[in-house]
Coordinates of C-alpha atoms in Angstrom, one line a residue:
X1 CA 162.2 25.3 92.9
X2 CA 159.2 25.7 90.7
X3 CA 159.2 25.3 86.4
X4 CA 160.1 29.3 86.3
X5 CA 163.6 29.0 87.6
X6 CA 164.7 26.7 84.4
X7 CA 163.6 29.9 82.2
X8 CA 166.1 32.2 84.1
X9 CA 170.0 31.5 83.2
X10 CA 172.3 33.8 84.2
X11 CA 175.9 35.0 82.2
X12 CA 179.3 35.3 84.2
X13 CA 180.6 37.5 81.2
X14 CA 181.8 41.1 82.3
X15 CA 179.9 44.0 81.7
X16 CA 176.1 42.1 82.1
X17 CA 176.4 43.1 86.1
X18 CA 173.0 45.1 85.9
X19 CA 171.0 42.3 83.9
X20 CA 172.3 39.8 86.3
X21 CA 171.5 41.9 89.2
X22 CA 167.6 42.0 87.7
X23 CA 168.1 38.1 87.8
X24 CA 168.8 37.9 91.3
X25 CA 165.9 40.2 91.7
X26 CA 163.5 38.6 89.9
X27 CA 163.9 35.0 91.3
X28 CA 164.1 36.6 95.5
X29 CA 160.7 37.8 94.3
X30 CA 159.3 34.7 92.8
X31 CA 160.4 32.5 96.0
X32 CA 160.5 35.2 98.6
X33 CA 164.2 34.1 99.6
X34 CA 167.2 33.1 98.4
X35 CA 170.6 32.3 99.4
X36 CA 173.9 33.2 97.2
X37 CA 174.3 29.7 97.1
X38 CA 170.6 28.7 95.3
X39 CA 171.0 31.8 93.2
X40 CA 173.9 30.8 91.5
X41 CA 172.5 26.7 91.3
X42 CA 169.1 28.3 90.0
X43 CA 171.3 30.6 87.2
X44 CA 174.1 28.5 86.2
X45 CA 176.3 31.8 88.0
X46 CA 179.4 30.8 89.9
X47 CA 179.2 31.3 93.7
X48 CA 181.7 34.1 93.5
X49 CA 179.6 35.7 90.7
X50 CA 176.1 35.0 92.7
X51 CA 178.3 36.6 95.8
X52 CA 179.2 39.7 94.0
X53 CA 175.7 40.3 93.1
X54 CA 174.2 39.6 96.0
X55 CA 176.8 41.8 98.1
X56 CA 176.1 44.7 95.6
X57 CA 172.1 44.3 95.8
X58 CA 172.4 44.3 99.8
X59 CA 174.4 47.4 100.0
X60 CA 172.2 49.3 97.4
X61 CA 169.6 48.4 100.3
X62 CA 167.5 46.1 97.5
X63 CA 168.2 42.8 99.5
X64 CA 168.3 42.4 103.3
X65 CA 169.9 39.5 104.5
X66 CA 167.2 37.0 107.2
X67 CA 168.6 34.8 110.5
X68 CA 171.1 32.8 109.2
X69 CA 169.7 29.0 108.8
X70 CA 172.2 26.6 110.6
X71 CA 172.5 22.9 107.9
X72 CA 174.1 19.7 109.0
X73 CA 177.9 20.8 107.9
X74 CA 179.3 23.6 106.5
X75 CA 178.5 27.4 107.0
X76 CA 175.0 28.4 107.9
X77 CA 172.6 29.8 104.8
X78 CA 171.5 33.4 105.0
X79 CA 168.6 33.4 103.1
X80 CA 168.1 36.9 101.3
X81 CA 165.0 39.1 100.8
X82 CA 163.8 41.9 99.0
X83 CA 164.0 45.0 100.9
X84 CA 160.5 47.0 101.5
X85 CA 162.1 50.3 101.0
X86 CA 164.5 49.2 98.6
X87 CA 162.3 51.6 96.7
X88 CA 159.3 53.3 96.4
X89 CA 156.6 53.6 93.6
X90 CA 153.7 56.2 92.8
X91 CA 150.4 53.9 90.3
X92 CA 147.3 56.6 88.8
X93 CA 144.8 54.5 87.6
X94 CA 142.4 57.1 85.0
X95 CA 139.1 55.8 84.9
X96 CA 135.6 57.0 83.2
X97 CA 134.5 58.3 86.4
X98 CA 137.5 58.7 88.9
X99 CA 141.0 58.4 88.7
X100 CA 143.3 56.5 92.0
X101 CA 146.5 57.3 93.4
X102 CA 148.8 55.0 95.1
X103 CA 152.0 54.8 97.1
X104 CA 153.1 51.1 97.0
X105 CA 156.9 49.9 98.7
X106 CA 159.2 47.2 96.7
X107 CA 157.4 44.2 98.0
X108 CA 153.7 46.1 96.7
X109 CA 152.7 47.0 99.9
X110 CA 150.3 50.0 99.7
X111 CA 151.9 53.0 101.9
X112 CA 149.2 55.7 100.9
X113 CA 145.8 56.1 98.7
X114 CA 143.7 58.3 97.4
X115 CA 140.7 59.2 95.0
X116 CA 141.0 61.8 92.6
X117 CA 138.2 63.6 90.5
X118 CA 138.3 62.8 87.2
X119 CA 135.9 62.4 83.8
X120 CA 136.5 62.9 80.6
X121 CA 136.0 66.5 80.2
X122 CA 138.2 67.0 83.2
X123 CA 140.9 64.4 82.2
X124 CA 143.2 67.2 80.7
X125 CA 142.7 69.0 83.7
X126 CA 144.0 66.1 86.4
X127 CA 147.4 66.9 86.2
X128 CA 147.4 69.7 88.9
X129 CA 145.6 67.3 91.1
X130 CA 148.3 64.3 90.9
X131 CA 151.1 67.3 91.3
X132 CA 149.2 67.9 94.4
X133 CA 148.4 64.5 95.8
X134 CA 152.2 63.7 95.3
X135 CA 153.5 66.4 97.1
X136 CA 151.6 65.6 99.9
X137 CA 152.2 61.8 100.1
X138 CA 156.0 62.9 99.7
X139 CA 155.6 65.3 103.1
X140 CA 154.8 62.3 105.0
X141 CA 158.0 60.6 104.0
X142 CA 161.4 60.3 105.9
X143 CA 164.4 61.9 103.7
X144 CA 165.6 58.4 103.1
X145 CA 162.1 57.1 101.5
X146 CA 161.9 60.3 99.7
X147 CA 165.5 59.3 98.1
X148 CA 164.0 56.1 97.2
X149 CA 161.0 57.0 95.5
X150 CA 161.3 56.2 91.6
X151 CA 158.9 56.4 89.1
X152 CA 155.4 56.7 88.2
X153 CA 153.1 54.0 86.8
X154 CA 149.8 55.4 84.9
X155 CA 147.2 53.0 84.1
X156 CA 144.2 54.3 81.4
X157 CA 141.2 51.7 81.4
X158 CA 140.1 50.9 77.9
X159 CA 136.0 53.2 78.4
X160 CA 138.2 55.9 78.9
X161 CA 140.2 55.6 76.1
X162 CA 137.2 55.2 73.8
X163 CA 135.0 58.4 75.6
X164 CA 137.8 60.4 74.7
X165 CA 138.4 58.9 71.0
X166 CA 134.3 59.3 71.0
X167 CA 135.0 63.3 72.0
X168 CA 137.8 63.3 69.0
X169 CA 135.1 63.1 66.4
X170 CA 135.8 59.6 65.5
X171 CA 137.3 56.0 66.8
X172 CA 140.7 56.2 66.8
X173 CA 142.3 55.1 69.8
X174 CA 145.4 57.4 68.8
X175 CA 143.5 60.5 69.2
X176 CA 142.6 59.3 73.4
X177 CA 146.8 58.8 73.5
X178 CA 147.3 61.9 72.3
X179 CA 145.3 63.6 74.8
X180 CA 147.1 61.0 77.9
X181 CA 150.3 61.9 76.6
X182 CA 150.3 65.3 77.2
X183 CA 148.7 65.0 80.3
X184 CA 151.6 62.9 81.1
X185 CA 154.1 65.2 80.0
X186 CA 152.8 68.0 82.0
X187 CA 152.8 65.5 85.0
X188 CA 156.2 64.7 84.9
X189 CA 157.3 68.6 84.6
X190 CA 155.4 69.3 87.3
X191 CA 156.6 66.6 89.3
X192 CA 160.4 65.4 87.7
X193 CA 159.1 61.5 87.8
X194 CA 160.0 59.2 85.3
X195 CA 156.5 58.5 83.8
X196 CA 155.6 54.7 82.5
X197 CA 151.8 55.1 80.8
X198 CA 150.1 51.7 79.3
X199 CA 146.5 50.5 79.1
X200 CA 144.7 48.8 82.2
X201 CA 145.2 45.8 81.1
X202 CA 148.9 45.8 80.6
X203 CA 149.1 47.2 84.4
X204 CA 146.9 44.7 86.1
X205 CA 148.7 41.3 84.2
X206 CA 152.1 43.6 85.3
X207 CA 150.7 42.7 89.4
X208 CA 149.5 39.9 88.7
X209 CA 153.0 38.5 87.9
X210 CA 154.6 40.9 90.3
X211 CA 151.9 39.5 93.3
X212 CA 149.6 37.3 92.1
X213 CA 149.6 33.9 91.9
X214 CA 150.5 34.2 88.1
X215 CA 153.8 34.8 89.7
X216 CA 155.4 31.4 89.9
X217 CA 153.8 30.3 86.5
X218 CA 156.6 31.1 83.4
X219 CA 153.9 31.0 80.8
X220 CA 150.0 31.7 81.0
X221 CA 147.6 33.9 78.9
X222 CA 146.3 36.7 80.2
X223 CA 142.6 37.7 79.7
X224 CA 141.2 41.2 81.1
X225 CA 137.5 41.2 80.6
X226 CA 136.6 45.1 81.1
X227 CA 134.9 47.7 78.6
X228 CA 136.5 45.2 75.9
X229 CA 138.2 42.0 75.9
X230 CA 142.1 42.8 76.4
X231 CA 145.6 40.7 76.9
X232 CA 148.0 38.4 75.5
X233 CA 150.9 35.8 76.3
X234 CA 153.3 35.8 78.9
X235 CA 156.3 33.8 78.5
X236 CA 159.1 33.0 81.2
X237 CA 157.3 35.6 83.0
X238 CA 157.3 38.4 80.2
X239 CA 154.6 40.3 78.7
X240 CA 154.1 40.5 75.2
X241 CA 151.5 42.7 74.3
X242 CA 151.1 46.2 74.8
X243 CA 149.5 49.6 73.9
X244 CA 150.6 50.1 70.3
X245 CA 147.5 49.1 68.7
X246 CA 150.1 46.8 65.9
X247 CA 151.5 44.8 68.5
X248 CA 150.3 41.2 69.4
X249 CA 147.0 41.1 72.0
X250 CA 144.1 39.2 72.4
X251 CA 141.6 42.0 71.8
X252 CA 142.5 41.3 67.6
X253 CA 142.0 37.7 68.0
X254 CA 138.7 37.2 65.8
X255 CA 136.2 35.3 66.7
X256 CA 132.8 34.2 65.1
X257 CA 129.6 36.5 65.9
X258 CA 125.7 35.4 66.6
X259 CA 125.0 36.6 62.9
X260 CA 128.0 34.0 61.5
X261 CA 129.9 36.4 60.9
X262 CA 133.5 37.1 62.7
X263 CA 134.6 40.6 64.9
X264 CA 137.5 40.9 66.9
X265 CA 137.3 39.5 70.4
X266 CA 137.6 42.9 72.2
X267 CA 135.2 44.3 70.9
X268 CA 133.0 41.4 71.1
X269 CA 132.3 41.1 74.8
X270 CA 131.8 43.7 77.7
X271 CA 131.1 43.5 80.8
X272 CA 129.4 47.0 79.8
X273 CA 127.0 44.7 77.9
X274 CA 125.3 43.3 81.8
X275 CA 126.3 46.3 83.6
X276 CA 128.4 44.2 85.8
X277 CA 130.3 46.1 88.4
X278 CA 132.4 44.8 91.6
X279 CA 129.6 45.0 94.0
X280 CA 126.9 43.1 91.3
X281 CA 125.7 40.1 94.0
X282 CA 122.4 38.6 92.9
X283 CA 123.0 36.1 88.9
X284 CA 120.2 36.4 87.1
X285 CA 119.4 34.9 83.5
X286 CA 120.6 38.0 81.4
X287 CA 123.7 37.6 83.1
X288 CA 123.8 33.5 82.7
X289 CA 123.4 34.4 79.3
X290 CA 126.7 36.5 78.8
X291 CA 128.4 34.8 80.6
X292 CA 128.3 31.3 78.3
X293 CA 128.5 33.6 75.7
X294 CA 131.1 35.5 76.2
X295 CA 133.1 32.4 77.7
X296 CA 132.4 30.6 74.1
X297 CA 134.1 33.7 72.5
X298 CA 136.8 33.8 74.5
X299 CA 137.8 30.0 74.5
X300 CA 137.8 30.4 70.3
X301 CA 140.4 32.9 71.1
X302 CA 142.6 30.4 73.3
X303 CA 142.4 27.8 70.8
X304 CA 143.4 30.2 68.2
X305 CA 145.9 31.5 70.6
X306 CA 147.3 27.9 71.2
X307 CA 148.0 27.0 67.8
X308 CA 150.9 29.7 67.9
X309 CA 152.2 29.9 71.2
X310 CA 152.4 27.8 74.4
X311 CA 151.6 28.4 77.5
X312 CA 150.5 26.5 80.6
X313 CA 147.8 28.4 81.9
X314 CA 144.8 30.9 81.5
X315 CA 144.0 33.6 83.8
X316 CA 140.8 35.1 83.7
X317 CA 140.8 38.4 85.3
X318 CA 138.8 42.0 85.3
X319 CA 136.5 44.8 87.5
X320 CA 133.7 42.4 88.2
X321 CA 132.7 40.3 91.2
X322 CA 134.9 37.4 92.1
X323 CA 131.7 35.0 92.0
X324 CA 131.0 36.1 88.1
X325 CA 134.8 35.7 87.3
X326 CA 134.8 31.9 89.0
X327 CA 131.5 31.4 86.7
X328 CA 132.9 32.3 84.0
X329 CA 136.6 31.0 84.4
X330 CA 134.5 27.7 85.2
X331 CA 132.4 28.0 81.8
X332 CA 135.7 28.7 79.3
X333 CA 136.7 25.7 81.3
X334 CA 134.1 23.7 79.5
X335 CA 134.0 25.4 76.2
X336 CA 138.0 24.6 75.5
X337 CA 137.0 21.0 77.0
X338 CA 133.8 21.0 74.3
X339 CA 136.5 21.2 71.5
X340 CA 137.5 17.8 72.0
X341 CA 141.6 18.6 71.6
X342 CA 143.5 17.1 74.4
X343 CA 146.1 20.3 74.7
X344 CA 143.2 22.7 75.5
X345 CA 141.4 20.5 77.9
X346 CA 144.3 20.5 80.1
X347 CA 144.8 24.6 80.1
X348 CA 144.7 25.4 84.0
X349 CA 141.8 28.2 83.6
X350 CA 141.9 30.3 87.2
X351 CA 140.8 33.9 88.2
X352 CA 142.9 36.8 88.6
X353 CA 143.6 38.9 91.3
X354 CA 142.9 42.3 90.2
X355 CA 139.3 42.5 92.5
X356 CA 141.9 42.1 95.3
X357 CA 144.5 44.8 94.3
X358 CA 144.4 48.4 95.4
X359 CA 143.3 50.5 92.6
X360 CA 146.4 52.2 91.1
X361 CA 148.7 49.3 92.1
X362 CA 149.0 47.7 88.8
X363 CA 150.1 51.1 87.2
X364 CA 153.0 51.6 90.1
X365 CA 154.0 47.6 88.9
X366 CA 155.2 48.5 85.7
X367 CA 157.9 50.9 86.2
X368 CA 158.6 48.4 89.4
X369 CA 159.5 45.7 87.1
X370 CA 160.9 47.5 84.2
X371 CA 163.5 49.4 86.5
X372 CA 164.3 46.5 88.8
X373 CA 163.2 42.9 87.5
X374 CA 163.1 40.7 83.9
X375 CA 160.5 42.8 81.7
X376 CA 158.5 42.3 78.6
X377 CA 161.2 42.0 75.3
X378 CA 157.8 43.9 73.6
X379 CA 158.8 47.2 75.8
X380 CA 155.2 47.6 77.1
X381 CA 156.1 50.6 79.1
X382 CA 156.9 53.7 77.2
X383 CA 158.5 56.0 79.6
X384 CA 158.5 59.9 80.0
X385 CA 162.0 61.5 81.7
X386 CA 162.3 64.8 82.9
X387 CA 165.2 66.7 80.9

């Protein structure tokens, strides 16, 4: 089993059912099967416990039981694995310039997509749109998926946020929240879905340990180069930062300027600042530039990062092109080495996955593991319910 499993212990105490059940979950997910047996030795759970749970998940149609795998004595091992339409999941993703809908399964597989018009001056407005967009995804499902389909994930990326603090009058953040929040609210009248709403950020590091390759790492720290610098540390698989600006994140890490002075990291590097976007092919020096800058900012924020949590690993992650991410994973790679401390030379600095993710699918993540799998103690999700 790989170093995640020791985080996870399980509790044969009555009355912890549900949390136990998000165990058994959590660690099918990580290692795509399981059987009762390796549950309850990964958990510390009896086997009658791990059986219980394990019958119970099966007939809520969560698990789905594989061929039965034949050892040298004993009873054959039925490996168990998460059921695609165990449930179903709606992700918005509101951008600057458009906004993206998506249906995703309980294994992340994208059922339906869309683009929806969107801007800040018409952000208010894009609730009749997503009412419309749902209804018709929801036409094209069978009674049973209909049954199944939960919540929905919204996702606001960080230019957004400021254009419509920037429309406000002034730069508070609070002001763009207000504005998503009722949007939100008249979303989930229109539609009776649970709403989950967090920044960009929060819902991309959310698939990244859902379906990434974060997802068999316990601890790592995330870093989402966008607009601004934004994440934090995740440990035994659990986020802790979120959108309430007091909370712990990377973005208020500060780090020293080019005028010796020091700023907060996420406001210290964009990837506004090179116009970088996905489809940005050719390097050329301006670009070289920013990125050693930026990756000399960004490994004073591990370090300073390090000296109060561990973790094992840094992910580098964002909108950009996956050959300026591996540059610039590469080049923090070298800065934390340039420090001369043993602990930060042997970070494991990779890319994310986010350039490989359907737009929207981050969003649908968080309700997906808040409602189903181990979550954030932080709460990143603040969630909407119809009355």
């Amino acid at each position: 089993m790989n170093g995640i499993a020791a985080a996870y212990r399980g509790t044969n105490q009555v009355g912890l059912r549900a949390s136990n059940e998000r165990l058994a979950l959590s660690l099918v997910r990580i290692h795509g099967q399981l059987s009762k047996a390796q549950i309850a030795e990964i958990t510390g759970l009896t086997k009658q416990t791990a059986s219980v749970i394990v019958r119970s998940l099966e007939a809520d149609g969560l698990l789905v039981a594989g061929r039965p795998i034949k050892g040298k004595v004993g009873q054959p091992s039925v490996p168990m694995h998460i059921n695609p339409e165990g449930a179903l999941f709606l992700g918005l993703r509101l951008g600057l310039r458009h906004a993206d809908i998506a249906l995703i399964d309980f294994v992340g597989g994208v059922l339906e997509q869309r683009r929806l018009s969107c801007g800040v001056d018409a952000v208010g407005e894009i609730a009749p749109q997503v009412q419309s967009a749902i209804a018709e995804m929801r036409m094209r499902l069978t009674p049973g998926q209909n049954v199944r389909l939960e919540d929905l994930g919204i996702a606001v990326a960080a230019d957004l946020l400021d254009a419509l603090a920037s429309d406000a009058g002034n730069d508070d953040i609070e002001e763009g929240w207000a504005v998503l929040d009722g949007v939100a609210s008249r979303i989930n009248g229109q539609t009776g879905l649970r709403i989950y709403m967090d920044r960009e950020a929060v819902a991309a590091c959310t698939a990244e340990i859902a379906y990434g390759l974060a997802g068999s790492a316990p601890d790592f720290l995330y870093v989402f180069v966008a607009h601004g610098v934004d994440g934090g540390i995740v440990q035994q698989g659990r986020l802790g930062f979120s959108r309430r600006e007091g909370r712990p994140g990377l973005a208020r890490v500060l780090v020293p300027t080019a005028r010796g002075e020091v700023a907060p990291l996420g406001r210290s590097v964009s990837v506004d600042d090179v116009g970088l976007t996905p489809g940005t092919r050719a390097p050329d020096p301006a670009l070289r530039k920013w990125v050693v800058s930026a990756a000399a900012n960004i490994a004073y924020a591990i370090h300073s990062a390090s000296a109060l949590a561990t973790f094992r690993s840094v992910v580098v992650d964002g909108p950009m092109p996956a050959w300026v991410r591996a540059e610039l994973a590469r080049e923090i790679k070298e800065s934390l080495a340039a420090f001369g401390l043993p602990d930060l030379s042997a970070l494991f600095v990779r890319e994310g996955t986010s350039d490989r993710q359907t737009q929207g699918l981050g969003a649908a993540c968080m309700p997906l593991l808040d409602r189903f799998f181990l979550h954030s103690t932080f709460d990143p999700a603040p969630r909407l319910e119809s009355e």
